[in-house]
Amino acid sequence: MALLRLVSLLVFMLALGAQALTPSHHLSPSDVDRLQAILSQPFTDLKSAYFSIVGLSKLGLSVADANGACSFIKANVDSSSVESLFYAAEASQALASCEIHVSNETRDLLHAAVSEDSTVSQIHQAVSALSSFGLPLASQEVVSALKARISKEDNVLAITLALQTASRLSQQAELGEILEEIEDLAARLDDLGGVYLQFEEGLEATALFVSAAYALSDHVDVEPPLKEDQVIQLVNSIFSKKSWDSLSEIFSVASAAAAFSNNRFHKPVIVSALGPATVSHSQPLLQLQVTDVLCQPLSSADVVVESASSVASKAAILSKTPFTLRDGIFELNFMASKPASGYYQFSVAVKGDSRLVANHVELKVKVSTKVAINNMDLSVVDKDQSIGTKTTRVEYPSKSKASFVADSHQNFAMTFQLVDETTGVELTPHQTFVRLHNQKTGQEVVFVAEPDSKNLYKFELDTAERKTEFDSMSGTYALYLMVGDATLENPVLWNVADLVLKFLEEEAPSTIQSKNLYVPKPEIQHLFREPEKRPPTVLSNTFTALILSPLLLLLILWFKLGANISNFSLSPSSLLFHIGHAAMLGLMYVYWTHLDMFQTLKYLAIIGSLTFLAGNRMLAQKAVKRIAAEQSSRLAKYRSLR
Amino acid sequence: MSDSVFSVLTRFVEEYRNRTSSKLKVIDAYLLYILLTGAFQFLYCLLVGTFPFNSFLSGFISSVGSFILAVCLRIQINPQNKGEFLSVSPERAFADFLFAHTVLHLVVVNFIG
């Protein structure tokens, strides 16, 4: 039965091996130390004593002063409270030799707490206390009470406590239904981005669930229904928080860590490189730390490199090579396989225990090397190739004694090779620059040296072609070679020679202005819109006069026609009307010069209404007069006709 | 041909002088004045260009509007048209004329800038 399970587990793990998750968050040794330190702090009350003592025992440690702790528990236990008895019982059991005397009343109290009327938490505390005190308990009764309570209290914490309680019961009891709760509860976990798996109730609930699930699974020897990826996601969730809020949270993390390290089914493995994953001739060993969740090294494991291939060329370097264990660190001499410098992709497998989870890890390893510069040849070549070249060889790191002179008819050429110091293999680093620095003016020009097909680096400076970059400034330039790469241990800055460049004098500017990008720029003057061209004033004035002239004509015509104001009645309404009308016209002028529409409308309303009333009166009077005149004239006509 | 045109014109002028009441002639003089003012404004615009366009428009529209309102007044006051304007007495016509002018001037002054 066990063998079948083992085989199926192996097959399952191998099937998932290619795509398995690895823990992205785990406790580091300093985190574990911090956990210990907080749990070792002096206790304030019985509850904190329980967390500290039991938490430390889960981490495999014991309290500093066991006797003092025992007397503290005995002094602070309250025999009438189930909770207090629970803390005391669990804590005293974790201590090596601490016996608490239990009276009959206490025992009865604890038994009475196991019923359908108590909460799951109370049942859990009572059952744990009874079990820790070594008192007998009726497992079947507990099971039925738990089942009844689970259906009533359907929250995560209650079911977790029920699982924890069931792990203290006799193996003969029917724990099958409670065991199924693990699966239901696992379904309630939230998958966050494929990386984390946790309850929305938080870290403590998730950690307590893990410890309860594994406790019960170990007790009944049935594998918990958690997949490998889920286990890793749980590890990520629980161990991602490195500073904890409360003692109960720390206790839950410690319990979960202990559960992951010590259960019978799943053991998450944490593989990490010690320091940067870099090897070189001075440091040929690749060192890995292979630990469980509590940073304890897995000394019995076999760590094997399944394959190692170069990232650039995809050529396989190693296959099925084991690591050797030394002082808890797994080591491999990678330089013994004489790899070329660069990056390598390692696939590491940890074997030896069927419980191991996340035991296939991908690692990127860098092999770095030292570079040597060979065959540095400098020469000044005439452009028309009429004069033979004279090559000067310079050895690194010395500088050439003679300086080179090149004017606009000549080219300056430089060739060299970059090789691996130890193996002599040609290298092509990322950065190969040639820097020319004019000490007098501070000018600096940088060129790139390119390798040809045979990995021979060439640099050619055509003096005439490149004169703009030098601003045609003749003078002595110090020539530097700069070589750099991520896989080089010794980046190079080498003053190779001095180069005197001669440009045609008339092209050189009198002073070199440093190309400073951050000087204030010339100020931009805003150009306002120019007003449109107007006609000459004479013309405008002429036309103004011209337009006013018809008014004169009008007055003349009216005079000739005999229009007069003899009929002007001096009644108040007509006076008011005329004044009002004149005021309205005046308002129009004021509107043109000073006011806006709203103000004008306001004044117009006032003046207008007055004018209207007056005008109405006046016109009515006029109408009356007119009708009277018409009637009298009609009467006169009538009379004359007769 | 020109003979008949000339005789028509002379006849027209004579009839006008004799038959039209002086009240209407006063209004006609006013109409002539408005016409000339508008014409001179237009001439200026043709000569110099339409800058500023809003001023030209408001002045021209003022002339045109005044002309139209005066024509309306003349029609309504004319006793020969009394049959068509039974509900509108001359005083009422004049009051309408004044009110319409107020609105016209308001708009013109707003637009003149």
Short mmCIF file of C-alpha atoms in Angstrom, two decimals, chain A residues 34-44 48-49 52-53 56 63 247 250:
data_model
loop_
_atom_site.label_atom_id
_atom_site.label_comp_id
_atom_site.label_asym_id
_atom_site.label_seq_id
_atom_site.Cartn_x
_atom_site.Cartn_y
_atom_site.Cartn_z
CA ARG A 34 13.91 36.24 14.59
CA LEU A 35 11.00 33.84 15.07
CA GLN A 36 12.96 32.15 17.83
CA ALA A 37 13.89 35.41 19.45
CA ILE A 38 10.34 36.66 19.64
CA LEU A 39 9.09 33.33 20.93
CA SER A 40 11.79 33.38 23.58
CA GLN A 41 10.70 36.67 25.03
CA PRO A 42 9.46 36.50 28.63
CA PHE A 43 5.78 35.69 28.89
CA THR A 44 3.22 38.12 30.16
CA SER A 48 1.60 34.09 25.69
CA ALA A 49 3.34 31.37 27.72
CA SER A 52 6.07 30.73 23.39
CA ILE A 53 6.56 27.27 24.88
CA LEU A 56 9.52 26.89 20.44
CA VAL A 63 12.48 27.30 26.60
CA LEU A 247 2.40 36.41 19.03
CA ILE A 250 4.13 34.02 14.94
#
